[in-house]
XYZ file of C-alpha atoms in Angstrom:
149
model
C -29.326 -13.744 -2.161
C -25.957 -13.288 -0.787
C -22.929 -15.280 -2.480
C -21.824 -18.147 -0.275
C -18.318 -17.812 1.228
C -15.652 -20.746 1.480
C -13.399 -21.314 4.018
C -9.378 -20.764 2.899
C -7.853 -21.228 6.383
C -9.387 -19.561 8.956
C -10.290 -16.477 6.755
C -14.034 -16.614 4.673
C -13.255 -16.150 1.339
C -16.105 -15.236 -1.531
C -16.839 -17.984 -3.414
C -14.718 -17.892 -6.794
C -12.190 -15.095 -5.391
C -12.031 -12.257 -7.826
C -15.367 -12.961 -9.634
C -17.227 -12.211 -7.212
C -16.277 -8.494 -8.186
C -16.433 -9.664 -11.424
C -19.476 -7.370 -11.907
C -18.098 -4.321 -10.718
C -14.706 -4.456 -12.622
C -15.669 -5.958 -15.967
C -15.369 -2.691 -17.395
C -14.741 1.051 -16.232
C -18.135 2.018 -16.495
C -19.443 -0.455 -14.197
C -16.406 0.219 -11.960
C -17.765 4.287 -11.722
C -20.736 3.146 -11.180
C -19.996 1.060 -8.068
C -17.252 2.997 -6.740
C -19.938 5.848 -6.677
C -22.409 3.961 -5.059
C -19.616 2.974 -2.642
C -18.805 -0.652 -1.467
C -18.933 -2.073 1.883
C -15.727 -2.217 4.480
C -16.228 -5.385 3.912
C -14.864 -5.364 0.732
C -11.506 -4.008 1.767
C -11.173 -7.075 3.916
C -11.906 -9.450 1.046
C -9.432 -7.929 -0.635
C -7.102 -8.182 1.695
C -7.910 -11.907 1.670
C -8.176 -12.176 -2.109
C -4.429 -10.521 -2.778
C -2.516 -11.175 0.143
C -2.189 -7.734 1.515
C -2.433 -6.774 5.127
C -5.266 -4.762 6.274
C -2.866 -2.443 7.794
C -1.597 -2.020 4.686
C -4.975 -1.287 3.111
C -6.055 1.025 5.537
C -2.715 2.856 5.203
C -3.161 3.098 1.501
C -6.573 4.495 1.876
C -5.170 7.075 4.615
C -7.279 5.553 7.201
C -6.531 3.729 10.664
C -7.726 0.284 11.572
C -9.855 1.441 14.099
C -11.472 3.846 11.838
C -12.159 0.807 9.329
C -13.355 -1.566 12.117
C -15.844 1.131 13.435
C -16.572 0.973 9.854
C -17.259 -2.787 9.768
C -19.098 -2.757 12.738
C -21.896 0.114 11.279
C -22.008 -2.048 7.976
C -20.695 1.138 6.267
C -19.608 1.904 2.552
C -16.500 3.386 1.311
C -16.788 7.173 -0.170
C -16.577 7.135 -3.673
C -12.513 7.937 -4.291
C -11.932 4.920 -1.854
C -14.386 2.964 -3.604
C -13.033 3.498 -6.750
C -9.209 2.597 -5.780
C -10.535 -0.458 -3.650
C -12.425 -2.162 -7.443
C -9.026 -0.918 -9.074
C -7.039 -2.851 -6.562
C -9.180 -5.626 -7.028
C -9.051 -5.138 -10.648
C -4.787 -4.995 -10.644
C -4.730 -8.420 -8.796
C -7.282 -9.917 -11.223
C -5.203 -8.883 -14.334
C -2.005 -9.787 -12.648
C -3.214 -13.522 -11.491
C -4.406 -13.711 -15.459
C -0.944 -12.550 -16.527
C 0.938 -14.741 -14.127
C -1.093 -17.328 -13.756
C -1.425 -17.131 -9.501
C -1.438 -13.930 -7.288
C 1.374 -15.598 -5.419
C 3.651 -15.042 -8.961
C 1.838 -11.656 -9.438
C 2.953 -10.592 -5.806
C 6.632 -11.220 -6.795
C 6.605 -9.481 -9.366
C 4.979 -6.327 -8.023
C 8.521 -6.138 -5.710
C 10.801 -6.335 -8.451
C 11.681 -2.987 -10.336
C 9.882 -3.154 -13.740
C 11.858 -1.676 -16.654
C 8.513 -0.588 -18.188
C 7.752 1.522 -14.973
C 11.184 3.684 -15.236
C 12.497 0.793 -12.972
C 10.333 0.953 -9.881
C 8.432 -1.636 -8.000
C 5.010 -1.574 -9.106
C 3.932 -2.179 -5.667
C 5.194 1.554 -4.764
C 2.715 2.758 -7.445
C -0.150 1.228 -5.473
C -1.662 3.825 -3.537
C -2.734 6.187 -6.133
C -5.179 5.426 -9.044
C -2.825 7.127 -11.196
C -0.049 4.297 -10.669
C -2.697 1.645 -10.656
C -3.310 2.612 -14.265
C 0.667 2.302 -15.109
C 0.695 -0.964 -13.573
C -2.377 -2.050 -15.796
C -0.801 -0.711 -18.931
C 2.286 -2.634 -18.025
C 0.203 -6.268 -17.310
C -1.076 -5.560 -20.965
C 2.290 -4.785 -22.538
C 3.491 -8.221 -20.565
C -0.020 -9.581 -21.635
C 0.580 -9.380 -25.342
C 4.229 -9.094 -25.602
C 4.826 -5.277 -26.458
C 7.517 -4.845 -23.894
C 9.309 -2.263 -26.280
């Protein structure tokens, strides 16, 4: 049975935000394992619900168009693996960052401040690869438990 949505505005969010991922970013493994089983379009609009992000932004992250990604929506397909996989990390960023901050609205401000602990560049320029989602990870621990040294 599908998880109810509630209504945030106009835009249907799932119900309890980021867990409703929960289960596919609780841990690497089970992120591999769904990012190779690929997720849904429909995820990358959640997400852009869930962290504040346009879509155009999303799709331009994931090197695809919007019409490319509503063609998408409208055949109900999945994601290939690689965008799969950077789609749960996404998720997974904005999930540690609301934990860190306390709200995704903090979290967003500071992903457009330089951060000393990422050679003094915005985390949100890290974004679009895996590779910089990791950094930014490493960096919400380091805030998490105080090792900013």
């Amino acid at each position: 049975m599908a998880t109810p949505s509630v209504r945030r505005g106009k835009v249907a969010l799932p119900r309890g935000g980021f867990a409703h991922y929960e289960g596919s970013i609780r841990n690497k493994v089970a992120l591999v394992y769904a990012a190779q089983a690929g997720v849904y379009i429909g995820t990358l609009f959640d997400a852009a619900d869930l962290t504040g992000l346009h879509r155009e932004q999303l799709a331009e992250m994931l090197s695809l168009s919007m019409k490319t990604l509503l063609r998408y929506q409208q055949e109900n397909r999945r994601l290939g693996p690689a965008s799969s996989e950077w789609l749960l990390k996404l998720i997974a960023i904005f999930r540690q960052g609301e934990i860190v901050f306390g709200s995704v609205d903090s979290f967003r401000a500071w992903l457009q401040k330089p951060a000393f602990g990422l050679g003094n560049q915005r985390p949100f320029d890290l974004l679009p690869t895996v590779s910089g989602m990791d950094l930014i990870a490493d960096e919400l621990s380091r805030i998490e438990y105080g090792t900013l040294a």
